[in-house]
């Protein structure tokens, strides 16, 4: 796992770590029981404070994404499928909200949007 931190971003570094690990899990790049770097190792690698990494790991743990095994480090925990579904639903809602706002700007009707959506579903390889 390779994390990329944008120090000039307005998003706090610990949130960047959380989001990248969650994305890795949701995209199934990080599998169950995948060992995460220790707080010290990751803080040295990213050149950030150990407290920042600990805050990110604590946030992930509170959401059920990782578990810490005392003396053995942190691992990706069995992810609650409901939690994964909820994250994906939120992402889809945000995408749809953006589409609706653009449709209003271009005076696209709901019927036209529905037709476009159905056409996309028919042509999409993931729905075949």
Short mmCIF file of N, CA, C and O in Angstrom, two decimals:
data_model
loop_
_atom_site.label_atom_id
_atom_site.label_comp_id
_atom_site.label_asym_id
_atom_site.label_seq_id
_atom_site.Cartn_x
_atom_site.Cartn_y
_atom_site.Cartn_z
N UNK A 1 0.86 -1.18 0.00
CA UNK A 1 0.00 0.00 0.00
C UNK A 1 0.89 1.23 0.00
O UNK A 1 1.82 1.34 0.80
N UNK A 2 0.62 2.13 -0.91
CA UNK A 2 1.40 3.36 -1.00
C UNK A 2 0.45 4.54 -0.87
O UNK A 2 -0.44 4.73 -1.69
N UNK A 3 0.63 5.33 0.18
CA UNK A 3 -0.22 6.50 0.41
C UNK A 3 0.45 7.74 -0.16
O UNK A 3 1.66 7.89 -0.07
N UNK A 4 -0.34 8.60 -0.72
CA UNK A 4 0.15 9.87 -1.25
C UNK A 4 -0.52 10.99 -0.48
O UNK A 4 -1.75 11.10 -0.48
N UNK A 5 0.28 11.79 0.19
CA UNK A 5 -0.24 12.88 1.02
C UNK A 5 0.02 14.21 0.33
O UNK A 5 1.12 14.48 -0.11
N UNK A 6 -1.02 15.03 0.25
CA UNK A 6 -0.90 16.36 -0.33
C UNK A 6 -0.85 17.36 0.83
O UNK A 6 -1.87 17.67 1.43
N UNK A 7 0.35 17.84 1.13
CA UNK A 7 0.53 18.73 2.27
C UNK A 7 -0.11 20.10 2.05
O UNK A 7 -0.39 20.81 3.01
N UNK A 8 -0.36 20.47 0.79
CA UNK A 8 -0.96 21.78 0.53
C UNK A 8 -2.48 21.71 0.44
O UNK A 8 -3.15 22.72 0.26
N UNK A 9 -3.03 20.52 0.60
CA UNK A 9 -4.48 20.33 0.53
C UNK A 9 -5.16 20.94 1.75
O UNK A 9 -4.59 21.03 2.83
N UNK A 10 -6.40 21.35 1.56
CA UNK A 10 -7.19 21.86 2.67
C UNK A 10 -7.73 20.71 3.53
O UNK A 10 -8.21 20.93 4.63
N UNK A 11 -7.66 19.49 3.02
CA UNK A 11 -8.12 18.31 3.76
C UNK A 11 -7.01 17.90 4.73
O UNK A 11 -5.86 17.73 4.32
N UNK A 12 -7.34 17.75 6.01
CA UNK A 12 -6.32 17.35 6.98
C UNK A 12 -5.64 16.04 6.57
O UNK A 12 -6.27 15.16 5.98
N UNK A 13 -4.38 15.92 6.91
CA UNK A 13 -3.59 14.75 6.51
C UNK A 13 -4.20 13.45 7.03
O UNK A 13 -4.29 12.47 6.31
N UNK A 14 -4.68 13.44 8.28
CA UNK A 14 -5.24 12.19 8.81
C UNK A 14 -6.47 11.77 8.01
O UNK A 14 -6.70 10.58 7.79
N UNK A 15 -7.25 12.75 7.52
CA UNK A 15 -8.42 12.42 6.71
C UNK A 15 -8.00 11.87 5.34
O UNK A 15 -8.67 11.00 4.79
N UNK A 16 -6.89 12.38 4.80
CA UNK A 16 -6.37 11.85 3.54
C UNK A 16 -5.98 10.38 3.70
O UNK A 16 -6.27 9.55 2.83
N UNK A 17 -5.34 10.06 4.83
CA UNK A 17 -4.94 8.67 5.10
C UNK A 17 -6.19 7.79 5.21
O UNK A 17 -6.26 6.72 4.60
N UNK A 18 -7.17 8.26 5.98
CA UNK A 18 -8.42 7.50 6.16
C UNK A 18 -9.07 7.23 4.81
O UNK A 18 -9.44 6.09 4.50
N UNK A 19 -9.22 8.26 3.99
CA UNK A 19 -9.90 8.09 2.70
C UNK A 19 -9.15 7.14 1.77
O UNK A 19 -9.76 6.33 1.09
N UNK A 20 -7.82 7.23 1.74
CA UNK A 20 -7.05 6.36 0.85
C UNK A 20 -7.13 4.90 1.29
O UNK A 20 -7.23 4.01 0.44
N UNK A 21 -7.11 4.65 2.58
CA UNK A 21 -7.24 3.27 3.06
C UNK A 21 -8.65 2.75 2.78
O UNK A 21 -8.83 1.63 2.32
N UNK A 22 -9.67 3.59 3.02
CA UNK A 22 -11.05 3.17 2.74
C UNK A 22 -11.23 2.87 1.25
O UNK A 22 -11.87 1.89 0.88
N UNK A 23 -10.66 3.72 0.39
CA UNK A 23 -10.76 3.49 -1.05
C UNK A 23 -10.10 2.17 -1.42
O UNK A 23 -10.63 1.42 -2.25
N UNK A 24 -8.95 1.88 -0.82
CA UNK A 24 -8.27 0.62 -1.08
C UNK A 24 -9.11 -0.58 -0.69
O UNK A 24 -9.12 -1.61 -1.37
N UNK A 25 -9.83 -0.45 0.41
CA UNK A 25 -10.71 -1.53 0.86
C UNK A 25 -11.92 -1.66 -0.06
O UNK A 25 -12.26 -2.75 -0.51
N UNK A 26 -12.55 -0.53 -0.37
CA UNK A 26 -13.75 -0.57 -1.21
C UNK A 26 -13.44 -1.06 -2.62
O UNK A 26 -14.26 -1.74 -3.24
N UNK A 27 -12.26 -0.73 -3.13
CA UNK A 27 -11.86 -1.20 -4.46
C UNK A 27 -11.28 -2.61 -4.39
O UNK A 27 -10.86 -3.16 -5.39
N UNK A 28 -11.23 -3.15 -3.19
CA UNK A 28 -10.71 -4.49 -2.91
C UNK A 28 -9.24 -4.63 -3.26
O UNK A 28 -8.77 -5.71 -3.59
N UNK A 29 -8.49 -3.50 -3.21
CA UNK A 29 -7.05 -3.55 -3.37
C UNK A 29 -6.42 -4.03 -2.06
O UNK A 29 -5.36 -4.63 -2.06
N UNK A 30 -7.08 -3.72 -0.94
CA UNK A 30 -6.62 -4.17 0.37
C UNK A 30 -7.59 -5.23 0.86
O UNK A 30 -8.77 -4.97 1.03
N UNK A 31 -7.09 -6.41 1.07
CA UNK A 31 -7.93 -7.53 1.48
C UNK A 31 -7.94 -7.68 3.00
O UNK A 31 -7.12 -7.10 3.69
N UNK A 32 -8.84 -8.51 3.47
CA UNK A 32 -8.94 -8.81 4.90
C UNK A 32 -7.60 -9.33 5.41
O UNK A 32 -6.90 -10.06 4.72
N UNK A 33 -7.24 -8.92 6.61
CA UNK A 33 -5.99 -9.30 7.27
C UNK A 33 -4.74 -8.73 6.60
O UNK A 33 -3.64 -9.20 6.84
N UNK A 34 -4.89 -7.71 5.73
CA UNK A 34 -3.74 -7.03 5.13
C UNK A 34 -3.05 -6.25 6.24
O UNK A 34 -3.68 -5.44 6.92
N UNK A 35 -1.75 -6.47 6.45
CA UNK A 35 -1.07 -5.76 7.53
C UNK A 35 -0.80 -4.30 7.16
O UNK A 35 -0.30 -4.01 6.08
N UNK A 36 -1.18 -3.42 8.03
CA UNK A 36 -0.91 -2.00 7.83
C UNK A 36 0.44 -1.66 8.47
O UNK A 36 0.83 -2.29 9.45
N UNK A 37 1.12 -0.63 7.95
CA UNK A 37 2.38 -0.23 8.60
C UNK A 37 2.11 0.24 10.02
O UNK A 37 1.03 0.74 10.33
N UNK A 38 3.10 0.09 10.87
CA UNK A 38 2.95 0.59 12.24
C UNK A 38 2.84 2.10 12.19
O UNK A 38 3.21 2.74 11.20
N UNK A 39 2.34 2.68 13.26
CA UNK A 39 2.20 4.13 13.34
C UNK A 39 3.57 4.79 13.12
O UNK A 39 3.70 5.72 12.34
N UNK A 40 4.57 4.27 13.79
CA UNK A 40 5.93 4.84 13.67
C UNK A 40 6.46 4.72 12.25
O UNK A 40 6.99 5.67 11.68
N UNK A 41 6.32 3.55 11.64
CA UNK A 41 6.82 3.32 10.29
C UNK A 41 6.13 4.24 9.29
O UNK A 41 6.78 4.88 8.45
N UNK A 42 4.79 4.33 9.37
CA UNK A 42 4.06 5.16 8.43
C UNK A 42 4.37 6.64 8.64
O UNK A 42 4.49 7.39 7.67
N UNK A 43 4.52 7.06 9.87
CA UNK A 43 4.83 8.48 10.12
C UNK A 43 6.20 8.83 9.55
O UNK A 43 6.39 9.91 8.98
N UNK A 44 7.18 7.92 9.66
CA UNK A 44 8.51 8.16 9.08
C UNK A 44 8.43 8.19 7.56
O UNK A 44 9.02 9.04 6.90
N UNK A 45 7.68 7.23 6.99
CA UNK A 45 7.55 7.13 5.54
C UNK A 45 6.92 8.38 4.93
O UNK A 45 7.36 8.88 3.91
N UNK A 46 5.87 8.89 5.59
CA UNK A 46 5.15 10.06 5.07
C UNK A 46 5.71 11.39 5.59
O UNK A 46 5.24 12.45 5.18
N UNK A 47 6.68 11.29 6.51
CA UNK A 47 7.28 12.49 7.11
C UNK A 47 6.22 13.37 7.79
O UNK A 47 6.13 14.57 7.57
N UNK A 48 5.40 12.69 8.59
CA UNK A 48 4.38 13.37 9.37
C UNK A 48 4.46 12.86 10.81
O UNK A 48 5.17 11.90 11.09
N UNK A 49 3.72 13.49 11.69
CA UNK A 49 3.79 13.08 13.10
C UNK A 49 3.09 11.74 13.32
O UNK A 49 2.13 11.39 12.63
N UNK A 50 3.59 11.01 14.31
CA UNK A 50 2.97 9.74 14.69
C UNK A 50 1.55 9.97 15.20
O UNK A 50 0.66 9.14 15.01
N UNK A 51 1.34 11.12 15.82
CA UNK A 51 0.00 11.46 16.33
C UNK A 51 -1.02 11.55 15.19
O UNK A 51 -2.16 11.10 15.33
N UNK A 52 -0.60 12.10 14.05
CA UNK A 52 -1.48 12.20 12.89
C UNK A 52 -1.86 10.81 12.38
O UNK A 52 -3.03 10.54 12.09
N UNK A 53 -0.88 9.92 12.29
CA UNK A 53 -1.16 8.55 11.84
C UNK A 53 -2.07 7.84 12.85
O UNK A 53 -3.02 7.16 12.48
N UNK A 54 -1.78 8.01 14.13
CA UNK A 54 -2.60 7.39 15.18
C UNK A 54 -4.04 7.87 15.09
O UNK A 54 -4.99 7.08 15.22
N UNK A 55 -4.22 9.16 14.82
CA UNK A 55 -5.57 9.72 14.69
C UNK A 55 -6.30 9.07 13.51
O UNK A 55 -7.48 8.73 13.61
N UNK A 56 -5.59 8.86 12.39
CA UNK A 56 -6.19 8.22 11.22
C UNK A 56 -6.56 6.77 11.54
O UNK A 56 -7.67 6.32 11.22
N UNK A 57 -5.65 6.04 12.16
CA UNK A 57 -5.92 4.65 12.50
C UNK A 57 -7.07 4.54 13.49
O UNK A 57 -7.91 3.65 13.37
N UNK A 58 -7.13 5.45 14.46
CA UNK A 58 -8.23 5.44 15.42
C UNK A 58 -9.56 5.68 14.73
O UNK A 58 -10.57 5.03 15.04
N UNK A 59 -9.57 6.61 13.77
CA UNK A 59 -10.80 6.90 13.02
C UNK A 59 -11.24 5.67 12.23
O UNK A 59 -12.42 5.32 12.21
N UNK A 60 -10.29 5.01 11.56
CA UNK A 60 -10.61 3.80 10.81
C UNK A 60 -11.11 2.68 11.72
O UNK A 60 -12.05 1.97 11.38
N UNK A 61 -10.48 2.55 12.87
CA UNK A 61 -10.87 1.50 13.81
C UNK A 61 -12.28 1.75 14.34
O UNK A 61 -13.09 0.83 14.45
N UNK A 62 -12.59 3.02 14.62
CA UNK A 62 -13.93 3.33 15.14
C UNK A 62 -15.02 3.08 14.11
O UNK A 62 -16.16 2.85 14.45
N UNK A 63 -14.64 3.11 12.82
CA UNK A 63 -15.60 2.83 11.75
C UNK A 63 -15.63 1.36 11.37
O UNK A 63 -16.35 0.96 10.47
N UNK A 64 -14.81 0.54 12.02
CA UNK A 64 -14.81 -0.89 11.75
C UNK A 64 -13.96 -1.31 10.58
O UNK A 64 -14.09 -2.43 10.09
N UNK A 65 -13.08 -0.44 10.09
CA UNK A 65 -12.26 -0.78 8.94
C UNK A 65 -10.95 -1.48 9.30
O UNK A 65 -10.40 -2.19 8.47
N UNK A 66 -10.41 -1.25 10.48
CA UNK A 66 -9.18 -1.94 10.86
C UNK A 66 -9.31 -2.43 12.30
O UNK A 66 -10.15 -1.96 13.05
N UNK A 67 -8.47 -3.37 12.63
CA UNK A 67 -8.41 -3.81 14.02
C UNK A 67 -6.94 -3.83 14.43
O UNK A 67 -6.07 -4.09 13.62
N UNK A 68 -6.70 -3.50 15.65
CA UNK A 68 -5.34 -3.49 16.17
C UNK A 68 -5.16 -4.73 17.04
O UNK A 68 -5.97 -4.99 17.92
N UNK A 69 -4.12 -5.49 16.75
CA UNK A 69 -3.79 -6.67 17.53
C UNK A 69 -2.62 -6.27 18.41
O UNK A 69 -1.55 -5.94 17.92
N UNK A 70 -2.83 -6.27 19.71
CA UNK A 70 -1.81 -5.80 20.65
C UNK A 70 -0.49 -6.53 20.42
O UNK A 70 -0.43 -7.74 20.39
N UNK A 71 0.55 -5.73 20.20
CA UNK A 71 1.89 -6.28 20.02
C UNK A 71 2.18 -6.79 18.62
O UNK A 71 3.30 -7.16 18.31
N UNK A 72 1.18 -6.84 17.77
CA UNK A 72 1.40 -7.37 16.42
C UNK A 72 1.04 -6.38 15.32
O UNK A 72 1.11 -6.69 14.15
N UNK A 73 0.62 -5.19 15.67
CA UNK A 73 0.31 -4.19 14.66
C UNK A 73 -1.16 -4.11 14.30
O UNK A 73 -2.01 -4.66 14.99
N UNK A 74 -1.46 -3.44 13.20
CA UNK A 74 -2.83 -3.24 12.74
C UNK A 74 -3.06 -3.99 11.44
O UNK A 74 -2.16 -4.12 10.61
N UNK A 75 -4.26 -4.47 11.30
CA UNK A 75 -4.65 -5.23 10.11
C UNK A 75 -6.01 -4.76 9.64
O UNK A 75 -6.82 -4.28 10.43
N UNK A 76 -6.26 -4.93 8.35
CA UNK A 76 -7.59 -4.67 7.84
C UNK A 76 -8.51 -5.71 8.45
O UNK A 76 -8.24 -6.91 8.37
N UNK A 77 -9.56 -5.26 9.08
CA UNK A 77 -10.50 -6.17 9.73
C UNK A 77 -11.53 -6.64 8.71
O UNK A 77 -11.68 -6.06 7.65
N UNK A 78 -12.25 -7.72 9.04
CA UNK A 78 -13.37 -8.09 8.19
C UNK A 78 -14.32 -6.89 8.11
O UNK A 78 -14.79 -6.39 9.13
N UNK A 79 -14.54 -6.41 6.92
CA UNK A 79 -15.34 -5.20 6.75
C UNK A 79 -16.81 -5.56 6.74
O UNK A 79 -17.24 -6.50 6.08
N UNK A 80 -17.57 -4.80 7.47
CA UNK A 80 -19.01 -4.96 7.51
C UNK A 80 -19.59 -4.61 6.14
O UNK A 80 -19.46 -3.48 5.69
N UNK A 81 -20.22 -5.56 5.43
CA UNK A 81 -20.75 -5.28 4.10
C UNK A 81 -21.74 -4.11 4.10
O UNK A 81 -21.80 -3.35 3.14
N UNK A 82 -22.49 -3.96 5.18
CA UNK A 82 -23.43 -2.84 5.29
C UNK A 82 -22.68 -1.52 5.27
O UNK A 82 -23.12 -0.55 4.65
N UNK A 83 -21.53 -1.46 5.93
CA UNK A 83 -20.71 -0.27 5.97
C UNK A 83 -20.18 0.07 4.58
O UNK A 83 -20.20 1.22 4.15
N UNK A 84 -19.71 -0.95 3.86
CA UNK A 84 -19.22 -0.74 2.49
C UNK A 84 -20.35 -0.23 1.61
O UNK A 84 -20.19 0.73 0.85
N UNK A 85 -21.51 -0.88 1.71
CA UNK A 85 -22.65 -0.46 0.90
C UNK A 85 -23.03 0.98 1.20
O UNK A 85 -23.33 1.76 0.30
N UNK A 86 -23.01 1.36 2.47
CA UNK A 86 -23.37 2.72 2.89
C UNK A 86 -22.40 3.75 2.29
O UNK A 86 -22.81 4.79 1.81
N UNK A 87 -21.10 3.44 2.30
CA UNK A 87 -20.10 4.33 1.72
C UNK A 87 -20.34 4.49 0.22
O UNK A 87 -20.28 5.60 -0.31
N UNK A 88 -20.61 3.40 -0.46
CA UNK A 88 -20.85 3.45 -1.90
C UNK A 88 -22.15 4.20 -2.22
O UNK A 88 -22.22 4.94 -3.19
N UNK A 89 -23.15 4.03 -1.38
CA UNK A 89 -24.42 4.74 -1.58
C UNK A 89 -24.22 6.24 -1.44
O UNK A 89 -24.72 7.02 -2.24
N UNK A 90 -23.45 6.66 -0.43
CA UNK A 90 -23.17 8.09 -0.24
C UNK A 90 -22.45 8.68 -1.44
O UNK A 90 -22.77 9.78 -1.89
N UNK A 91 -21.49 7.93 -1.95
CA UNK A 91 -20.73 8.38 -3.12
C UNK A 91 -21.66 8.53 -4.33
O UNK A 91 -21.59 9.52 -5.07
N UNK A 92 -22.54 7.56 -4.52
CA UNK A 92 -23.49 7.61 -5.63
C UNK A 92 -24.45 8.78 -5.48
O UNK A 92 -24.76 9.48 -6.44
N UNK A 93 -24.93 9.02 -4.27
CA UNK A 93 -25.83 10.15 -4.02
C UNK A 93 -25.16 11.47 -4.39
O UNK A 93 -25.79 12.35 -4.98
N UNK A 94 -23.89 11.62 -4.03
CA UNK A 94 -23.15 12.84 -4.36
C UNK A 94 -23.02 13.00 -5.87
O UNK A 94 -23.21 14.09 -6.41
N UNK A 95 -22.71 11.89 -6.56
CA UNK A 95 -22.60 11.93 -8.01
C UNK A 95 -23.93 12.32 -8.65
O UNK A 95 -23.98 13.15 -9.57
N UNK A 96 -25.01 11.72 -8.16
CA UNK A 96 -26.33 12.01 -8.72
C UNK A 96 -26.75 13.46 -8.45
O UNK A 96 -27.37 14.10 -9.30
N UNK A 97 -26.40 13.96 -7.28
CA UNK A 97 -26.72 15.36 -6.96
C UNK A 97 -26.01 16.30 -7.94
O UNK A 97 -26.60 17.26 -8.43
N UNK A 98 -24.77 15.98 -8.26
CA UNK A 98 -24.02 16.78 -9.23
C UNK A 98 -24.65 16.72 -10.61
O UNK A 98 -24.75 17.73 -11.32
N UNK A 99 -25.11 15.54 -11.00
CA UNK A 99 -25.76 15.36 -12.30
C UNK A 99 -27.05 16.17 -12.35
O UNK A 99 -27.34 16.85 -13.35
N UNK A 100 -27.84 16.14 -11.27
CA UNK A 100 -29.09 16.88 -11.24
C UNK A 100 -28.86 18.39 -11.33
O UNK A 100 -29.60 19.11 -12.02
N UNK A 101 -27.82 18.87 -10.66
CA UNK A 101 -27.50 20.30 -10.74
C UNK A 101 -27.10 20.71 -12.15
O UNK A 101 -27.53 21.75 -12.65
N UNK A 102 -26.31 19.88 -12.81
CA UNK A 102 -25.91 20.18 -14.18
C UNK A 102 -27.11 20.11 -15.12
O UNK A 102 -27.23 20.92 -16.03
N UNK A 103 -28.00 19.13 -14.90
CA UNK A 103 -29.19 19.00 -15.73
C UNK A 103 -30.05 20.25 -15.63
O UNK A 103 -30.59 20.74 -16.63
N UNK A 104 -30.20 20.81 -14.43
CA UNK A 104 -30.99 22.03 -14.24
C UNK A 104 -30.39 23.20 -15.01
O UNK A 104 -31.10 23.99 -15.60
N UNK A 105 -29.04 23.28 -14.98
CA UNK A 105 -28.37 24.38 -15.69
C UNK A 105 -28.62 24.32 -17.19
O UNK A 105 -28.67 25.34 -17.86
N UNK A 106 -28.74 23.11 -17.74
CA UNK A 106 -28.92 22.94 -19.16
C UNK A 106 -30.38 22.66 -19.55
O UNK A 106 -30.67 22.24 -20.66
N UNK A 107 -31.29 22.89 -18.61
CA UNK A 107 -32.72 22.70 -18.83
C UNK A 107 -33.06 21.31 -19.37
O UNK A 107 -33.88 21.15 -20.27
N UNK A 108 -32.45 20.30 -18.80
CA UNK A 108 -32.76 18.91 -19.16
C UNK A 108 -33.87 18.43 -18.24
O UNK A 108 -33.79 18.56 -17.02
N UNK A 109 -34.90 17.87 -18.83
CA UNK A 109 -36.05 17.42 -18.04
C UNK A 109 -35.76 16.09 -17.34
O UNK A 109 -34.83 15.37 -17.69
N UNK A 110 -36.62 15.77 -16.37
CA UNK A 110 -36.48 14.50 -15.66
C UNK A 110 -36.66 13.33 -16.62
O UNK A 110 -35.98 12.31 -16.51
N UNK A 111 -37.59 13.46 -17.55
CA UNK A 111 -37.84 12.39 -18.52
C UNK A 111 -36.60 12.16 -19.39
O UNK A 111 -36.22 11.01 -19.66
N UNK A 112 -35.96 13.25 -19.81
CA UNK A 112 -34.74 13.12 -20.63
C UNK A 112 -33.61 12.47 -19.81
O UNK A 112 -32.87 11.63 -20.32
N UNK A 113 -33.51 12.85 -18.54
CA UNK A 113 -32.51 12.24 -17.67
C UNK A 113 -32.77 10.74 -17.50
O UNK A 113 -31.84 9.93 -17.52
N UNK A 114 -34.04 10.40 -17.31
CA UNK A 114 -34.41 9.00 -17.14
C UNK A 114 -34.05 8.20 -18.38
O UNK A 114 -33.47 7.11 -18.29
N UNK A 115 -34.37 8.74 -19.55
CA UNK A 115 -34.04 8.07 -20.81
C UNK A 115 -32.53 7.88 -20.96
O UNK A 115 -32.06 6.81 -21.38
N UNK A 116 -31.78 8.91 -20.61
CA UNK A 116 -30.33 8.83 -20.68
C UNK A 116 -29.78 7.77 -19.72
O UNK A 116 -28.91 6.97 -20.08
N UNK A 117 -30.33 7.74 -18.53
CA UNK A 117 -29.91 6.76 -17.53
C UNK A 117 -30.19 5.34 -18.02
O UNK A 117 -29.34 4.45 -17.92
N UNK A 118 -31.38 5.11 -18.55
CA UNK A 118 -31.73 3.79 -19.05
C UNK A 118 -30.83 3.38 -20.22
O UNK A 118 -30.42 2.22 -20.33
N UNK A 119 -30.51 4.33 -21.08
CA UNK A 119 -29.61 4.06 -22.19
C UNK A 119 -28.22 3.67 -21.69
O UNK A 119 -27.62 2.71 -22.16
N UNK A 120 -27.75 4.38 -20.68
CA UNK A 120 -26.44 4.07 -20.10
C UNK A 120 -26.44 2.68 -19.48
O UNK A 120 -25.48 1.94 -19.58
N UNK A 121 -27.53 2.33 -18.80
CA UNK A 121 -27.63 1.00 -18.20
C UNK A 121 -27.58 -0.11 -19.26
O UNK A 121 -26.94 -1.12 -19.07
N UNK A 122 -28.29 0.13 -20.35
CA UNK A 122 -28.32 -0.86 -21.44
C UNK A 122 -26.93 -1.06 -22.04
O UNK A 122 -26.55 -2.18 -22.38
N UNK A 123 -26.17 0.03 -22.17
CA UNK A 123 -24.87 -0.04 -22.83
C UNK A 123 -23.74 -0.38 -21.88
O UNK A 123 -22.65 -0.72 -22.33
N UNK A 124 -23.99 -0.31 -20.60
CA UNK A 124 -22.94 -0.56 -19.62
C UNK A 124 -22.59 -2.04 -19.56
O UNK A 124 -23.45 -2.89 -19.43
N UNK A 125 -21.30 -2.33 -19.62
CA UNK A 125 -20.87 -3.73 -19.58
C UNK A 125 -21.08 -4.36 -18.20
O UNK A 125 -21.20 -5.57 -18.09
N UNK A 126 -21.12 -3.55 -17.16
CA UNK A 126 -21.27 -4.13 -15.82
C UNK A 126 -22.70 -4.60 -15.55
O UNK A 126 -22.94 -5.31 -14.59
N UNK A 127 -23.66 -4.24 -16.38
CA UNK A 127 -25.04 -4.64 -16.15
C UNK A 127 -25.45 -5.78 -17.07
O UNK A 127 -26.57 -6.23 -17.04
N UNK A 128 -24.54 -6.25 -17.91
CA UNK A 128 -24.89 -7.31 -18.85
C UNK A 128 -24.70 -8.67 -18.23
O UNK A 128 -23.97 -8.89 -17.36
#
